[in-house]
Amino acid sequence: MAQPKALMNIAPRPAQVFVRGEGHYLWDSDGRRYLDMIQGWAVNCLGHSPPVITEALARQADQLITPSPAFFNQPSIELANALTAASCFDQVFFASSGAEANEGAIKLARKFGALHRGGAYEIITFQGGFHGRTLATMSASGKPAFAKLYEPKVSGFQKAVLNDIDSVTRLLDEQTVAVMLEPVQGEAGVVVADDDFLRALREITREAGVLLIVDEIQTGVGRCGKLFGYQHTDIRPDIMTLGKGIGGGVPLAALLATDAVSCFEYGDQGGTYCGNPLMTAVGSAVLKTVNTLEFLNQVERMGAALTAQLTDLSKRFGLGSVRGRGLLLALDTGAIDSTTIADRAMDEGLLVNAPRPDTLRFMPALTLGEDQIEEAVSGLSAALNSL
Ligand SMILES: *Cc1c(COP(=O)(O)O)cnc(C)c1O
């Protein structure tokens, strides 16, 4: 299909129109099936339309869709309890998108700075980082394509270099209130923050009385093989944001903080859809499914299996290394343009993402099995052979 006139043309999109999804597969309007290793951008952690989600939606839609953000509702209390029990955080604010959760994190840090750090408001973020598409979260991001967009930027974000602790120390001063990062930079092409770097960050931020914020919108909810990415180390951040996987495909995000940091007062934060029962009921169903040792161990096993198969494929075609954690993986395609490979893969019935000209990214459903790994690798082989 050509670009539909009534939709703003904001990205190059393939001609197919997708009409149905089930588990690891998507179907277009011609009835063609695709193995989906994108899954709504690491969103559908249980695959397309899994019964746990469709049933939770149907049950809750029948019961209560939204009372008002000014009233309590049971599903949001339940999900907040489950998230705080499963993490080092004590309190939760729900939002509808990752960017909105990150805006909340930035506001909370600034409020903390106003109350406890003499008005400090600067947040150190990282080159290559991605935190969303609102004005503040674009300003916090270190994505080169954002650098000249929508000037003037929201001020107060200084960019350090990931895995370079000295670059952070150099920027830390009395104006700094927080350091904010993704445990694995997703949009930058799957760049892992080293465990030692995270530990060092926690140490210097604690010493300076500065908050540590982890943006786990992509890495959270089992994606990297632990429930949350920060749990690969023994650190305890002050603030965490979730999005994508927590909703399993519906718009749900969350801002979590420790008691010591949860300093919003009446009127400081809110939103019409924040904590609505329809979405938080889904969040609870997703979390219950993902947060078992058996499920998370299986993510690690499948991550290792996909890594091994991609490494083997890379050797056969003379490509680069495989990097990432759990089921957030990238393959370095070297001199071969990754967008061309992704386009050919689509012709072969395989959906993969090319976040950078030399990188293919894999973010399949966490329920991935050996069969899908084999199918993905054979689709990629066919795509590479056709070049
Ligand atoms: C996707 C993403 C966001 C933005 O989430 P939206 O729901 O698109 O607003 C923020 N941070 C990270 C790390 C992401 O991957």
mmCIF file of N, CA and C in Angstrom, residues 52-142:
data_model
loop_
_atom_site.group_PDB
_atom_site.id
_atom_site.type_symbol
_atom_site.label_atom_id
_atom_site.label_comp_id
_atom_site.label_asym_id
_atom_site.label_seq_id
_atom_site.Cartn_x
_atom_site.Cartn_y
_atom_site.Cartn_z
ATOM 1 N N VAL A 52 -3.341 -14.970 28.304
ATOM 2 C CA VAL A 52 -3.291 -14.285 29.618
ATOM 3 C C VAL A 52 -3.651 -12.810 29.496
ATOM 4 N N ILE A 53 -3.296 -12.202 28.374
ATOM 5 C CA ILE A 53 -3.607 -10.775 28.196
ATOM 6 C C ILE A 53 -5.023 -10.572 27.680
ATOM 7 N N THR A 54 -5.427 -11.341 26.677
ATOM 8 C CA THR A 54 -6.785 -11.132 26.138
ATOM 9 C C THR A 54 -7.830 -11.441 27.209
ATOM 10 N N GLU A 55 -7.548 -12.438 28.057
ATOM 11 C CA GLU A 55 -8.501 -12.761 29.131
ATOM 12 C C GLU A 55 -8.518 -11.681 30.211
ATOM 13 N N ALA A 56 -7.337 -11.173 30.582
ATOM 14 C CA ALA A 56 -7.289 -10.103 31.595
ATOM 15 C C ALA A 56 -8.020 -8.860 31.087
ATOM 16 N N LEU A 57 -7.825 -8.546 29.801
ATOM 17 C CA LEU A 57 -8.494 -7.381 29.207
ATOM 18 C C LEU A 57 -10.011 -7.551 29.208
ATOM 19 N N ALA A 58 -10.456 -8.729 28.785
ATOM 20 C CA ALA A 58 -11.902 -8.972 28.680
ATOM 21 C C ALA A 58 -12.534 -8.920 30.068
ATOM 22 N N ARG A 59 -11.894 -9.574 31.028
ATOM 23 C CA ARG A 59 -12.424 -9.631 32.389
ATOM 24 C C ARG A 59 -12.510 -8.218 32.972
ATOM 25 N N GLN A 60 -11.421 -7.450 32.829
ATOM 26 C CA GLN A 60 -11.389 -6.120 33.447
ATOM 27 C C GLN A 60 -12.298 -5.137 32.703
ATOM 28 N N ALA A 61 -12.369 -5.267 31.369
ATOM 29 C CA ALA A 61 -13.227 -4.365 30.583
ATOM 30 C C ALA A 61 -14.680 -4.544 31.005
ATOM 31 N N ASP A 62 -15.034 -5.768 31.309
ATOM 32 C CA ASP A 62 -16.398 -6.064 31.728
ATOM 33 C C ASP A 62 -16.674 -5.509 33.132
ATOM 34 N N GLN A 63 -15.624 -5.473 33.955
ATOM 35 C CA GLN A 63 -15.748 -5.098 35.372
ATOM 36 C C GLN A 63 -15.719 -3.580 35.581
ATOM 37 N N LEU A 64 -14.618 -2.965 35.105
ATOM 38 C CA LEU A 64 -14.416 -1.524 35.326
ATOM 39 C C LEU A 64 -13.260 -1.054 34.445
ATOM 40 N N ILE A 65 -13.524 -0.124 33.530
ATOM 41 C CA ILE A 65 -12.462 0.368 32.643
ATOM 42 C C ILE A 65 -11.695 1.503 33.310
ATOM 43 N N THR A 66 -12.383 2.491 33.810
ATOM 44 C CA THR A 66 -11.682 3.517 34.582
ATOM 45 C C THR A 66 -12.650 4.279 35.489
ATOM 46 N N PRO A 67 -12.325 4.394 36.770
ATOM 47 C CA PRO A 67 -13.189 5.147 37.665
ATOM 48 C C PRO A 67 -12.861 6.642 37.615
ATOM 49 N N SER A 68 -11.581 6.997 37.601
ATOM 50 C CA SER A 68 -11.046 8.358 37.618
ATOM 51 C C SER A 68 -9.686 8.224 38.285
ATOM 52 N N PRO A 69 -8.716 8.992 37.822
ATOM 53 C CA PRO A 69 -7.401 8.912 38.474
ATOM 54 C C PRO A 69 -7.439 9.452 39.908
ATOM 55 N N ALA A 70 -8.526 10.082 40.294
ATOM 56 C CA ALA A 70 -8.639 10.618 41.655
ATOM 57 C C ALA A 70 -9.274 9.616 42.619
ATOM 58 N N PHE A 71 -9.573 8.394 42.108
ATOM 59 C CA PHE A 71 -10.096 7.324 42.971
ATOM 60 C C PHE A 71 -9.143 6.135 42.942
ATOM 61 N N PHE A 72 -9.100 5.375 44.027
ATOM 62 C CA PHE A 72 -8.330 4.130 44.025
ATOM 63 C C PHE A 72 -9.034 3.090 43.157
ATOM 64 N N ASN A 73 -8.238 2.170 42.592
ATOM 65 C CA ASN A 73 -8.820 0.971 41.968
ATOM 66 C C ASN A 73 -7.939 -0.221 42.304
ATOM 67 N N GLN A 74 -8.568 -1.388 42.383
ATOM 68 C CA GLN A 74 -7.894 -2.599 42.851
ATOM 69 C C GLN A 74 -6.710 -3.033 41.972
ATOM 70 N N PRO A 75 -6.867 -3.118 40.627
ATOM 71 C CA PRO A 75 -5.744 -3.598 39.811
ATOM 72 C C PRO A 75 -4.472 -2.773 39.961
ATOM 73 N N SER A 76 -4.581 -1.442 40.109
ATOM 74 C CA SER A 76 -3.360 -0.639 40.222
ATOM 75 C C SER A 76 -2.670 -0.878 41.564
ATOM 76 N N ILE A 77 -3.469 -1.113 42.608
ATOM 77 C CA ILE A 77 -2.879 -1.397 43.929
ATOM 78 C C ILE A 77 -2.162 -2.750 43.886
ATOM 79 N N GLU A 78 -2.823 -3.714 43.241
ATOM 80 C CA GLU A 78 -2.236 -5.054 43.128
ATOM 81 C C GLU A 78 -0.909 -5.028 42.373
ATOM 82 N N LEU A 79 -0.879 -4.318 41.235
ATOM 83 C CA LEU A 79 0.346 -4.282 40.433
ATOM 84 C C LEU A 79 1.449 -3.514 41.161
ATOM 85 N N ALA A 80 1.096 -2.432 41.841
ATOM 86 C CA ALA A 80 2.102 -1.676 42.602
ATOM 87 C C ALA A 80 2.703 -2.560 43.692
ATOM 88 N N ASN A 81 1.843 -3.335 44.376
ATOM 89 C CA ASN A 81 2.345 -4.248 45.408
ATOM 90 C C ASN A 81 3.292 -5.284 44.816
ATOM 91 N N ALA A 82 2.916 -5.840 43.669
ATOM 92 C CA ALA A 82 3.747 -6.884 43.047
ATOM 93 C C ALA A 82 5.085 -6.314 42.584
ATOM 94 N N LEU A 83 5.064 -5.110 42.014
ATOM 95 C CA LEU A 83 6.314 -4.512 41.511
ATOM 96 C C LEU A 83 7.256 -4.141 42.648
ATOM 97 N N THR A 84 6.709 -3.616 43.750
ATOM 98 C CA THR A 84 7.591 -3.234 44.850
ATOM 99 C C THR A 84 8.117 -4.482 45.565
ATOM 100 N N ALA A 85 7.293 -5.545 45.623
ATOM 101 C CA ALA A 85 7.757 -6.799 46.246
ATOM 102 C C ALA A 85 8.887 -7.424 45.439
ATOM 103 N N ALA A 86 8.881 -7.204 44.129
ATOM 104 C CA ALA A 86 9.855 -7.862 43.255
ATOM 105 C C ALA A 86 11.096 -7.020 43.003
ATOM 106 N N SER A 87 11.177 -5.825 43.610
ATOM 107 C CA SER A 87 12.291 -4.923 43.319
ATOM 108 C C SER A 87 12.773 -4.255 44.602
ATOM 109 N N CYS A 88 13.744 -3.365 44.480
ATOM 110 C CA CYS A 88 14.251 -2.647 45.655
ATOM 111 C C CYS A 88 13.510 -1.338 45.870
ATOM 112 N N PHE A 89 12.383 -1.137 45.171
ATOM 113 C CA PHE A 89 11.645 0.129 45.264
ATOM 114 C C PHE A 89 10.412 -0.020 46.149
ATOM 115 N N ASP A 90 9.906 1.123 46.646
ATOM 116 C CA ASP A 90 8.803 1.091 47.614
ATOM 117 C C ASP A 90 7.497 1.656 47.077
ATOM 118 N N GLN A 91 7.580 2.561 46.070
ATOM 119 C CA GLN A 91 6.367 3.240 45.613
ATOM 120 C C GLN A 91 6.356 3.326 44.092
ATOM 121 N N VAL A 92 5.146 3.346 43.538
ATOM 122 C CA VAL A 92 4.979 3.311 42.082
ATOM 123 C C VAL A 92 4.009 4.400 41.625
ATOM 124 N N PHE A 93 4.335 5.031 40.491
ATOM 125 C CA PHE A 93 3.378 5.889 39.793
ATOM 126 C C PHE A 93 3.209 5.289 38.397
ATOM 127 N N PHE A 94 1.962 5.032 37.974
ATOM 128 C CA PHE A 94 1.747 4.433 36.657
ATOM 129 C C PHE A 94 1.531 5.498 35.597
ATOM 130 N N ALA A 95 2.018 5.199 34.380
ATOM 131 C CA ALA A 95 1.850 6.089 33.234
ATOM 132 C C ALA A 95 1.456 5.246 32.021
ATOM 133 N N SER A 96 1.322 5.903 30.886
ATOM 134 C CA SER A 96 0.860 5.192 29.688
ATOM 135 C C SER A 96 1.953 4.944 28.660
ATOM 136 N N SER A 97 3.079 5.649 28.777
ATOM 137 C CA SER A 97 4.173 5.416 27.824
ATOM 138 C C SER A 97 5.503 5.570 28.552
ATOM 139 N N GLY A 98 6.528 5.014 27.933
ATOM 140 C CA GLY A 98 7.853 5.089 28.529
ATOM 141 C C GLY A 98 8.311 6.525 28.714
ATOM 142 N N ALA A 99 8.082 7.338 27.679
ATOM 143 C CA ALA A 99 8.508 8.737 27.765
ATOM 144 C C ALA A 99 7.833 9.433 28.942
ATOM 145 N N GLU A 100 6.563 9.123 29.149
ATOM 146 C CA GLU A 100 5.818 9.751 30.253
ATOM 147 C C GLU A 100 6.395 9.302 31.609
ATOM 148 N N ALA A 101 6.761 8.027 31.710
ATOM 149 C CA ALA A 101 7.380 7.538 32.950
ATOM 150 C C ALA A 101 8.722 8.239 33.180
ATOM 151 N N ASN A 102 9.502 8.405 32.100
ATOM 152 C CA ASN A 102 10.795 9.084 32.247
ATOM 153 C C ASN A 102 10.630 10.563 32.592
ATOM 154 N N GLU A 103 9.620 11.217 32.005
ATOM 155 C CA GLU A 103 9.319 12.603 32.408
ATOM 156 C C GLU A 103 9.076 12.642 33.912
ATOM 157 N N GLY A 104 8.333 11.662 34.403
ATOM 158 C CA GLY A 104 8.052 11.578 35.833
ATOM 159 C C GLY A 104 9.330 11.404 36.641
ATOM 160 N N ALA A 105 10.243 10.584 36.135
ATOM 161 C CA ALA A 105 11.513 10.352 36.834
ATOM 162 C C ALA A 105 12.328 11.646 36.891
ATOM 163 N N ILE A 106 12.329 12.383 35.782
ATOM 164 C CA ILE A 106 13.079 13.650 35.731
ATOM 165 C C ILE A 106 12.459 14.661 36.710
ATOM 166 N N LYS A 107 11.120 14.722 36.713
ATOM 167 C CA LYS A 107 10.435 15.630 37.645
ATOM 168 C C LYS A 107 10.717 15.248 39.093
ATOM 169 N N LEU A 108 10.670 13.934 39.377
ATOM 170 C CA LEU A 108 10.894 13.481 40.754
ATOM 171 C C LEU A 108 12.310 13.851 41.206
ATOM 172 N N ALA A 109 13.289 13.643 40.308
ATOM 173 C CA ALA A 109 14.674 13.994 40.640
ATOM 174 C C ALA A 109 14.795 15.493 40.885
ATOM 175 N N ARG A 110 14.162 16.312 40.029
ATOM 176 C CA ARG A 110 14.239 17.774 40.209
ATOM 177 C C ARG A 110 13.565 18.205 41.515
ATOM 178 N N LYS A 111 12.439 17.535 41.835
ATOM 179 C CA LYS A 111 11.756 17.847 43.098
ATOM 180 C C LYS A 111 12.668 17.507 44.284
ATOM 181 N N PHE A 112 13.317 16.340 44.187
ATOM 182 C CA PHE A 112 14.256 15.912 45.221
ATOM 183 C C PHE A 112 15.380 16.939 45.365
ATOM 184 N N GLY A 113 15.876 17.421 44.227
ATOM 185 C CA GLY A 113 16.939 18.426 44.242
ATOM 186 C C GLY A 113 16.485 19.723 44.903
ATOM 187 N N ALA A 114 15.232 20.105 44.601
ATOM 188 C CA ALA A 114 14.695 21.337 45.183
ATOM 189 C C ALA A 114 14.554 21.200 46.697
ATOM 190 N N LEU A 115 14.134 20.002 47.148
ATOM 191 C CA LEU A 115 13.898 19.804 48.583
ATOM 192 C C LEU A 115 15.173 19.515 49.366
ATOM 193 N N HIS A 116 16.071 18.719 48.773
ATOM 194 C CA HIS A 116 17.177 18.170 49.570
ATOM 195 C C HIS A 116 18.582 18.516 49.078
ATOM 196 N N ARG A 117 18.694 19.120 47.869
ATOM 197 C CA ARG A 117 20.037 19.330 47.342
ATOM 198 C C ARG A 117 20.245 20.780 46.908
ATOM 199 N N GLY A 118 19.600 21.700 47.628
ATOM 200 C CA GLY A 118 19.830 23.122 47.394
ATOM 201 C C GLY A 118 19.466 23.590 45.996
ATOM 202 N N GLY A 119 18.467 22.931 45.390
ATOM 203 C CA GLY A 119 18.016 23.365 44.069
ATOM 204 C C GLY A 119 18.767 22.731 42.909
ATOM 205 N N ALA A 120 19.627 21.754 43.192
ATOM 206 C CA ALA A 120 20.338 21.057 42.104
ATOM 207 C C ALA A 120 19.315 20.417 41.170
ATOM 208 N N TYR A 121 19.552 20.518 39.855
ATOM 209 C CA TYR A 121 18.572 19.970 38.901
ATOM 210 C C TYR A 121 19.205 19.257 37.712
ATOM 211 N N GLU A 122 20.517 19.296 37.609
ATOM 212 C CA GLU A 122 21.136 18.700 36.424
ATOM 213 C C GLU A 122 21.172 17.181 36.517
ATOM 214 N N ILE A 123 20.930 16.546 35.385
ATOM 215 C CA ILE A 123 20.944 15.088 35.322
ATOM 216 C C ILE A 123 21.987 14.675 34.290
ATOM 217 N N ILE A 124 22.894 13.808 34.711
ATOM 218 C CA ILE A 124 23.899 13.308 33.778
ATOM 219 C C ILE A 124 23.307 12.106 33.049
ATOM 220 N N THR A 125 23.256 12.189 31.712
ATOM 221 C CA THR A 125 22.787 11.063 30.897
ATOM 222 C C THR A 125 23.931 10.661 29.967
ATOM 223 N N PHE A 126 23.660 9.807 28.986
ATOM 224 C CA PHE A 126 24.778 9.225 28.234
ATOM 225 C C PHE A 126 24.640 9.374 26.721
ATOM 226 N N GLN A 127 25.778 9.568 26.085
ATOM 227 C CA GLN A 127 25.818 9.572 24.623
ATOM 228 C C GLN A 127 25.244 8.255 24.121
ATOM 229 N N GLY A 128 24.391 8.334 23.135
ATOM 230 C CA GLY A 128 23.775 7.121 22.580
ATOM 231 C C GLY A 128 22.514 6.710 23.322
ATOM 232 N N GLY A 129 22.277 7.323 24.501
ATOM 233 C CA GLY A 129 21.110 6.930 25.292
ATOM 234 C C GLY A 129 19.805 7.335 24.625
ATOM 235 N N PHE A 130 18.743 6.615 24.951
ATOM 236 C CA PHE A 130 17.414 6.956 24.429
ATOM 237 C C PHE A 130 16.405 6.889 25.558
ATOM 238 N N HIS A 131 15.682 7.994 25.764
ATOM 239 C CA HIS A 131 14.728 8.037 26.873
ATOM 240 C C HIS A 131 13.316 8.446 26.452
ATOM 241 N N GLY A 132 13.080 8.630 25.146
ATOM 242 C CA GLY A 132 11.734 8.934 24.704
ATOM 243 C C GLY A 132 11.662 10.150 23.812
ATOM 244 N N ARG A 133 10.424 10.557 23.466
ATOM 245 C CA ARG A 133 10.225 11.570 22.438
ATOM 246 C C ARG A 133 9.453 12.801 22.901
ATOM 247 N N THR A 134 9.315 12.993 24.212
ATOM 248 C CA THR A 134 8.809 14.292 24.673
ATOM 249 C C THR A 134 9.992 15.255 24.643
ATOM 250 N N LEU A 135 9.742 16.536 24.829
ATOM 251 C CA LEU A 135 10.856 17.491 24.744
ATOM 252 C C LEU A 135 11.940 17.210 25.787
ATOM 253 N N ALA A 136 11.516 16.927 27.036
ATOM 254 C CA ALA A 136 12.535 16.685 28.068
ATOM 255 C C ALA A 136 13.264 15.368 27.823
ATOM 256 N N THR A 137 12.534 14.324 27.432
ATOM 257 C CA THR A 137 13.211 13.031 27.259
ATOM 258 C C THR A 137 14.075 13.020 26.000
ATOM 259 N N MET A 138 13.703 13.813 24.973
ATOM 260 C CA MET A 138 14.606 13.954 23.816
ATOM 261 C C MET A 138 15.866 14.700 24.237
ATOM 262 N N SER A 139 15.694 15.684 25.118
ATOM 263 C CA SER A 139 16.847 16.453 25.600
ATOM 264 C C SER A 139 17.750 15.567 26.458
ATOM 265 N N ALA A 140 17.147 14.623 27.175
ATOM 266 C CA ALA A 140 17.926 13.692 28.003
ATOM 267 C C ALA A 140 18.632 12.652 27.146
ATOM 268 N N SER A 141 18.079 12.378 25.976
ATOM 269 C CA SER A 141 18.646 11.343 25.105
ATOM 270 C C SER A 141 19.959 11.808 24.496
ATOM 271 N N GLY A 142 20.815 10.862 24.165
ATOM 272 C CA GLY A 142 22.082 11.179 23.509
ATOM 273 C C GLY A 142 22.105 10.655 22.086
#
